[in-house]
Amino acid sequence: GSISPSAPVTLEDADERIRELVSSHSERARDVAGRVCQQMPDRVQLEVQVASLALHMPVPALGTLLLRFDHFRAATPEPCAHDSIDCELVARGIALQAVSARREHFDLIQPVGASMRAACRVTGDETSVEAKAELQDITLSLAPEALQILSAAPDTLAAMLSQRDPLRQESPGDSAAAA
């Protein structure tokens, strides 16, 4: 169905419309993607700098964990192949905050003069990360509600990272393997 611009759109309506668009244009999308891949260079180099980056991690039924950086930089030290990417991540001015479902704010780590550097390497199916952090006078404050949100964060992050792409269409072999 079509969606009127003035009518409220539910998440289900939007999801259905996206699926319709993907299925009706999938042949064209594959063709365009193939042409884009043919024109891509053999190696890529990137540098992204963000001032005042905030990462929100919703923790179901409890609230949100908020990680803030005054400065964030991601870069490849040199041009690298698409199947072997080395990326350096640098973050400075790190703060951690929990916000309860009742909108109570808890500063777990006040903005601190901190620096974090991580080197990520992706080669085929293997990924490795080496991290180094330098912290200056850090104070950790934990209220019971904040500790509850913080302790649920690893499970929430794992669930977020393992979610299947809802727009990915299964091939016949995928459904047979799942059965």
PDB file of C-alpha atoms in Angstrom:
ATOM      1  CA  GLY A   1       0.000   0.000   0.000  1.00  0.00           C
ATOM      2  CA  SER A   2       0.915   3.598  -0.449  1.00  0.00           C
ATOM      3  CA  ILE A   3       1.601   5.897   2.461  1.00  0.00           C
ATOM      4  CA  SER A   4      -0.054   9.298   2.594  1.00  0.00           C
ATOM      5  CA  PRO A   5       2.328  12.118   3.655  1.00  0.00           C
ATOM      6  CA  SER A   6      -0.168  13.492   6.195  1.00  0.00           C
ATOM      7  CA  ALA A   7      -1.096  10.174   7.837  1.00  0.00           C
ATOM      8  CA  PRO A   8       0.983   8.878  10.757  1.00  0.00           C
ATOM      9  CA  VAL A   9       3.362   6.145   9.630  1.00  0.00           C
ATOM     10  CA  THR A  10       3.916   3.147  11.857  1.00  0.00           C
ATOM     11  CA  LEU A  11       7.163   1.225  11.959  1.00  0.00           C
ATOM     12  CA  GLU A  12       5.354  -1.745  10.392  1.00  0.00           C
ATOM     13  CA  ASP A  13       4.135   0.451   7.490  1.00  0.00           C
ATOM     14  CA  ALA A  14       7.639   1.775   6.879  1.00  0.00           C
ATOM     15  CA  ASP A  15       9.129  -1.724   7.076  1.00  0.00           C
ATOM     16  CA  GLU A  16       6.555  -3.047   4.595  1.00  0.00           C
ATOM     17  CA  ARG A  17       7.208  -0.159   2.190  1.00  0.00           C
ATOM     18  CA  ILE A  18      10.970  -0.680   2.364  1.00  0.00           C
ATOM     19  CA  ARG A  19      10.558  -4.391   1.660  1.00  0.00           C
ATOM     20  CA  GLU A  20       8.314  -3.561  -1.343  1.00  0.00           C
ATOM     21  CA  LEU A  21      10.898  -1.125  -2.709  1.00  0.00           C
ATOM     22  CA  VAL A  22      13.755  -3.580  -2.243  1.00  0.00           C
ATOM     23  CA  SER A  23      11.896  -6.459  -3.892  1.00  0.00           C
ATOM     24  CA  SER A  24      10.609  -4.353  -6.804  1.00  0.00           C
ATOM     25  CA  HIS A  25      14.056  -2.851  -7.525  1.00  0.00           C
ATOM     26  CA  SER A  26      16.346  -5.701  -6.471  1.00  0.00           C
ATOM     27  CA  GLU A  27      17.546  -6.516 -10.008  1.00  0.00           C
ATOM     28  CA  ARG A  28      18.448  -2.866 -10.651  1.00  0.00           C
ATOM     29  CA  ALA A  29      20.077  -2.527  -7.224  1.00  0.00           C
ATOM     30  CA  ARG A  30      22.292  -5.576  -7.873  1.00  0.00           C
ATOM     31  CA  ASP A  31      23.256  -4.152 -11.279  1.00  0.00           C
ATOM     32  CA  VAL A  32      24.167  -0.750  -9.802  1.00  0.00           C
ATOM     33  CA  ALA A  33      26.089  -2.380  -6.932  1.00  0.00           C
ATOM     34  CA  GLY A  34      28.042  -4.474  -9.420  1.00  0.00           C
ATOM     35  CA  ARG A  35      28.982  -1.420 -11.469  1.00  0.00           C
ATOM     36  CA  VAL A  36      30.030   0.475  -8.332  1.00  0.00           C
ATOM     37  CA  CYS A  37      32.256  -2.439  -7.254  1.00  0.00           C
ATOM     38  CA  GLN A  38      33.898  -2.529 -10.693  1.00  0.00           C
ATOM     39  CA  GLN A  39      34.826   1.149 -10.386  1.00  0.00           C
ATOM     40  CA  MET A  40      36.188   0.921  -6.839  1.00  0.00           C
ATOM     41  CA  PRO A  41      39.942   1.289  -6.471  1.00  0.00           C
ATOM     42  CA  ASP A  42      42.009  -1.709  -5.332  1.00  0.00           C
ATOM     43  CA  ARG A  43      43.017   0.107  -2.144  1.00  0.00           C
ATOM     44  CA  VAL A  44      41.266   2.554   0.119  1.00  0.00           C
ATOM     45  CA  GLN A  45      42.472   5.127   2.615  1.00  0.00           C
ATOM     46  CA  LEU A  46      40.209   7.010   4.945  1.00  0.00           C
ATOM     47  CA  GLU A  47      40.334   9.580   7.684  1.00  0.00           C
ATOM     48  CA  VAL A  48      37.244  10.612   9.603  1.00  0.00           C
ATOM     49  CA  GLN A  49      37.336  13.153  12.429  1.00  0.00           C
ATOM     50  CA  VAL A  50      34.318  13.916  14.581  1.00  0.00           C
ATOM     51  CA  ALA A  51      34.089  16.547  17.288  1.00  0.00           C
ATOM     52  CA  SER A  52      31.724  15.775  20.146  1.00  0.00           C
ATOM     53  CA  LEU A  53      30.677  12.227  19.262  1.00  0.00           C
ATOM     54  CA  ALA A  54      27.976  10.583  21.405  1.00  0.00           C
ATOM     55  CA  LEU A  55      27.102   6.887  21.242  1.00  0.00           C
ATOM     56  CA  HIS A  56      23.729   5.879  22.715  1.00  0.00           C
ATOM     57  CA  MET A  57      23.201   2.261  23.769  1.00  0.00           C
ATOM     58  CA  PRO A  58      19.584   1.573  24.740  1.00  0.00           C
ATOM     59  CA  VAL A  59      19.313  -0.996  27.533  1.00  0.00           C
ATOM     60  CA  PRO A  60      15.786  -2.474  27.322  1.00  0.00           C
ATOM     61  CA  ALA A  61      13.521  -1.669  30.292  1.00  0.00           C
ATOM     62  CA  LEU A  62      16.354   0.055  32.181  1.00  0.00           C
ATOM     63  CA  GLY A  63      17.445   3.131  30.253  1.00  0.00           C
ATOM     64  CA  THR A  64      20.365   4.205  28.089  1.00  0.00           C
ATOM     65  CA  LEU A  65      24.125   4.152  28.390  1.00  0.00           C
ATOM     66  CA  LEU A  66      25.741   7.188  26.782  1.00  0.00           C
ATOM     67  CA  LEU A  67      29.431   7.255  25.815  1.00  0.00           C
ATOM     68  CA  ARG A  68      30.763  10.677  24.778  1.00  0.00           C
ATOM     69  CA  PHE A  69      34.031  11.720  23.173  1.00  0.00           C
ATOM     70  CA  ASP A  70      35.207  15.325  22.793  1.00  0.00           C
ATOM     71  CA  HIS A  71      37.205  14.190  19.764  1.00  0.00           C
ATOM     72  CA  PHE A  72      37.069  10.964  17.751  1.00  0.00           C
ATOM     73  CA  ARG A  73      39.238  10.007  14.774  1.00  0.00           C
ATOM     74  CA  ALA A  74      39.237   6.878  12.620  1.00  0.00           C
ATOM     75  CA  ALA A  75      41.908   6.483   9.951  1.00  0.00           C
ATOM     76  CA  THR A  76      43.823   3.939   7.950  1.00  0.00           C
ATOM     77  CA  PRO A  77      47.567   4.573   8.401  1.00  0.00           C
ATOM     78  CA  GLU A  78      48.136   3.827   4.704  1.00  0.00           C
ATOM     79  CA  PRO A  79      46.102   2.702   1.702  1.00  0.00           C
ATOM     80  CA  CYS A  80      44.903  -0.868   2.239  1.00  0.00           C
ATOM     81  CA  ALA A  81      43.033  -3.566   0.333  1.00  0.00           C
ATOM     82  CA  HIS A  82      39.313  -4.017   1.032  1.00  0.00           C
ATOM     83  CA  ASP A  83      39.863  -7.488   2.491  1.00  0.00           C
ATOM     84  CA  SER A  84      42.738  -6.412   4.770  1.00  0.00           C
ATOM     85  CA  ILE A  85      41.888  -3.166   6.530  1.00  0.00           C
ATOM     86  CA  ASP A  86      44.034  -1.642   9.250  1.00  0.00           C
ATOM     87  CA  CYS A  87      42.227   1.156  11.045  1.00  0.00           C
ATOM     88  CA  GLU A  88      43.384   3.317  13.926  1.00  0.00           C
ATOM     89  CA  LEU A  89      40.769   4.743  16.282  1.00  0.00           C
ATOM     90  CA  VAL A  90      41.653   7.634  18.584  1.00  0.00           C
ATOM     91  CA  ALA A  91      39.299   9.112  21.181  1.00  0.00           C
ATOM     92  CA  ARG A  92      39.945  11.951  23.635  1.00  0.00           C
ATOM     93  CA  GLY A  93      37.881  13.538  26.382  1.00  0.00           C
ATOM     94  CA  ILE A  94      35.851  10.481  27.350  1.00  0.00           C
ATOM     95  CA  ALA A  95      32.698  10.587  29.524  1.00  0.00           C
ATOM     96  CA  LEU A  96      30.196   7.861  30.437  1.00  0.00           C
ATOM     97  CA  GLN A  97      26.647   8.572  31.522  1.00  0.00           C
ATOM     98  CA  ALA A  98      23.606   6.425  32.310  1.00  0.00           C
ATOM     99  CA  VAL A  99      20.056   7.679  31.870  1.00  0.00           C
ATOM    100  CA  SER A 100      17.359   5.642  33.611  1.00  0.00           C
ATOM    101  CA  ALA A 101      13.970   4.861  32.092  1.00  0.00           C
ATOM    102  CA  ARG A 102      12.607   7.560  34.451  1.00  0.00           C
ATOM    103  CA  ARG A 103      15.032  10.077  32.829  1.00  0.00           C
ATOM    104  CA  GLU A 104      17.388  10.258  35.824  1.00  0.00           C
ATOM    105  CA  HIS A 105      20.942  11.155  34.737  1.00  0.00           C
ATOM    106  CA  PHE A 106      23.984   9.519  36.337  1.00  0.00           C
ATOM    107  CA  ASP A 107      27.505  10.636  35.471  1.00  0.00           C
ATOM    108  CA  LEU A 108      29.491   7.405  35.765  1.00  0.00           C
ATOM    109  CA  ILE A 109      32.717   8.927  34.467  1.00  0.00           C
ATOM    110  CA  GLN A 110      32.970  12.711  34.399  1.00  0.00           C
ATOM    111  CA  PRO A 111      34.587  14.110  31.255  1.00  0.00           C
ATOM    112  CA  VAL A 112      38.190  13.159  31.800  1.00  0.00           C
ATOM    113  CA  GLY A 113      41.465  13.907  30.087  1.00  0.00           C
ATOM    114  CA  ALA A 114      41.721  10.499  28.539  1.00  0.00           C
ATOM    115  CA  SER A 115      43.024   9.122  25.329  1.00  0.00           C
ATOM    116  CA  MET A 116      42.164   5.789  23.783  1.00  0.00           C
ATOM    117  CA  ARG A 117      43.904   4.336  20.759  1.00  0.00           C
ATOM    118  CA  ALA A 118      42.841   1.125  19.079  1.00  0.00           C
ATOM    119  CA  ALA A 119      44.235  -0.616  16.034  1.00  0.00           C
ATOM    120  CA  CYS A 120      41.768  -2.828  14.195  1.00  0.00           C
ATOM    121  CA  ARG A 121      42.750  -5.317  11.530  1.00  0.00           C
ATOM    122  CA  VAL A 122      40.207  -7.100   9.352  1.00  0.00           C
ATOM    123  CA  THR A 123      41.589  -9.823   7.108  1.00  0.00           C
ATOM    124  CA  GLY A 124      39.036 -12.065   5.411  1.00  0.00           C
ATOM    125  CA  ASP A 125      37.035 -13.685   8.216  1.00  0.00           C
ATOM    126  CA  GLU A 126      39.444 -12.653  10.979  1.00  0.00           C
ATOM    127  CA  THR A 127      39.287  -9.477  13.030  1.00  0.00           C
ATOM    128  CA  SER A 128      41.778  -8.390  15.671  1.00  0.00           C
ATOM    129  CA  VAL A 129      41.783  -5.330  17.910  1.00  0.00           C
ATOM    130  CA  GLU A 130      44.641  -3.967  19.984  1.00  0.00           C
ATOM    131  CA  ALA A 131      43.689  -1.173  22.381  1.00  0.00           C
ATOM    132  CA  LYS A 132      45.629   1.194  24.608  1.00  0.00           C
ATOM    133  CA  ALA A 133      44.101   3.723  26.987  1.00  0.00           C
ATOM    134  CA  GLU A 134      45.738   6.531  28.915  1.00  0.00           C
ATOM    135  CA  LEU A 135      43.615   7.982  31.708  1.00  0.00           C
ATOM    136  CA  GLN A 136      44.238  10.964  33.942  1.00  0.00           C
ATOM    137  CA  ASP A 137      42.578  11.191  37.362  1.00  0.00           C
ATOM    138  CA  ILE A 138      39.436   9.202  36.702  1.00  0.00           C
ATOM    139  CA  THR A 139      36.555   9.038  39.147  1.00  0.00           C
ATOM    140  CA  LEU A 140      33.854   6.420  38.810  1.00  0.00           C
ATOM    141  CA  SER A 141      30.502   7.152  40.482  1.00  0.00           C
ATOM    142  CA  LEU A 142      27.920   4.381  40.623  1.00  0.00           C
ATOM    143  CA  ALA A 143      24.364   4.738  41.878  1.00  0.00           C
ATOM    144  CA  PRO A 144      22.450   1.421  42.060  1.00  0.00           C
ATOM    145  CA  GLU A 145      20.334   2.302  38.994  1.00  0.00           C
ATOM    146  CA  ALA A 146      23.413   3.287  37.004  1.00  0.00           C
ATOM    147  CA  LEU A 147      25.218   0.080  37.995  1.00  0.00           C
ATOM    148  CA  GLN A 148      22.212  -1.943  36.809  1.00  0.00           C
ATOM    149  CA  ILE A 149      22.278  -0.196  33.395  1.00  0.00           C
ATOM    150  CA  LEU A 150      26.066  -0.553  33.129  1.00  0.00           C
ATOM    151  CA  SER A 151      26.009  -4.258  34.012  1.00  0.00           C
ATOM    152  CA  ALA A 152      23.380  -4.964  31.313  1.00  0.00           C
ATOM    153  CA  ALA A 153      25.371  -3.102  28.640  1.00  0.00           C
ATOM    154  CA  PRO A 154      27.629  -5.994  27.476  1.00  0.00           C
ATOM    155  CA  ASP A 155      24.622  -8.257  26.767  1.00  0.00           C
ATOM    156  CA  THR A 156      22.830  -5.396  25.012  1.00  0.00           C
ATOM    157  CA  LEU A 157      25.889  -4.606  22.891  1.00  0.00           C
ATOM    158  CA  ALA A 158      26.299  -8.277  21.945  1.00  0.00           C
ATOM    159  CA  ALA A 159      22.626  -8.457  20.925  1.00  0.00           C
ATOM    160  CA  MET A 160      22.969  -5.282  18.834  1.00  0.00           C
ATOM    161  CA  LEU A 161      26.083  -6.542  17.046  1.00  0.00           C
ATOM    162  CA  SER A 162      24.617  -9.961  16.297  1.00  0.00           C
ATOM    163  CA  GLN A 163      21.323  -8.745  14.812  1.00  0.00           C
ATOM    164  CA  ARG A 164      20.660 -10.007  11.318  1.00  0.00           C
ATOM    165  CA  ASP A 165      20.180  -7.418   8.585  1.00  0.00           C
ATOM    166  CA  PRO A 166      16.365  -7.256   8.143  1.00  0.00           C
ATOM    167  CA  LEU A 167      16.681  -6.252   4.468  1.00  0.00           C
ATOM    168  CA  ARG A 168      18.969  -9.143   3.543  1.00  0.00           C
ATOM    169  CA  GLN A 169      17.033 -11.627   1.493  1.00  0.00           C
ATOM    170  CA  GLU A 170      17.632 -15.276   2.230  1.00  0.00           C
ATOM    171  CA  SER A 171      18.901 -17.449  -0.520  1.00  0.00           C
ATOM    172  CA  PRO A 172      17.351 -20.947  -0.841  1.00  0.00           C
ATOM    173  CA  GLY A 173      20.435 -22.460   0.848  1.00  0.00           C
ATOM    174  CA  ASP A 174      20.009 -20.205   3.915  1.00  0.00           C
ATOM    175  CA  SER A 175      16.502 -21.425   4.739  1.00  0.00           C
ATOM    176  CA  ALA A 176      17.543 -25.054   4.306  1.00  0.00           C
ATOM    177  CA  ALA A 177      20.462 -24.550   6.679  1.00  0.00           C
ATOM    178  CA  ALA A 178      18.189 -22.950   9.277  1.00  0.00           C
ATOM    179  CA  ALA A 179      15.742 -25.886   9.226  1.00  0.00           C
TER     180      ALA A 179
END
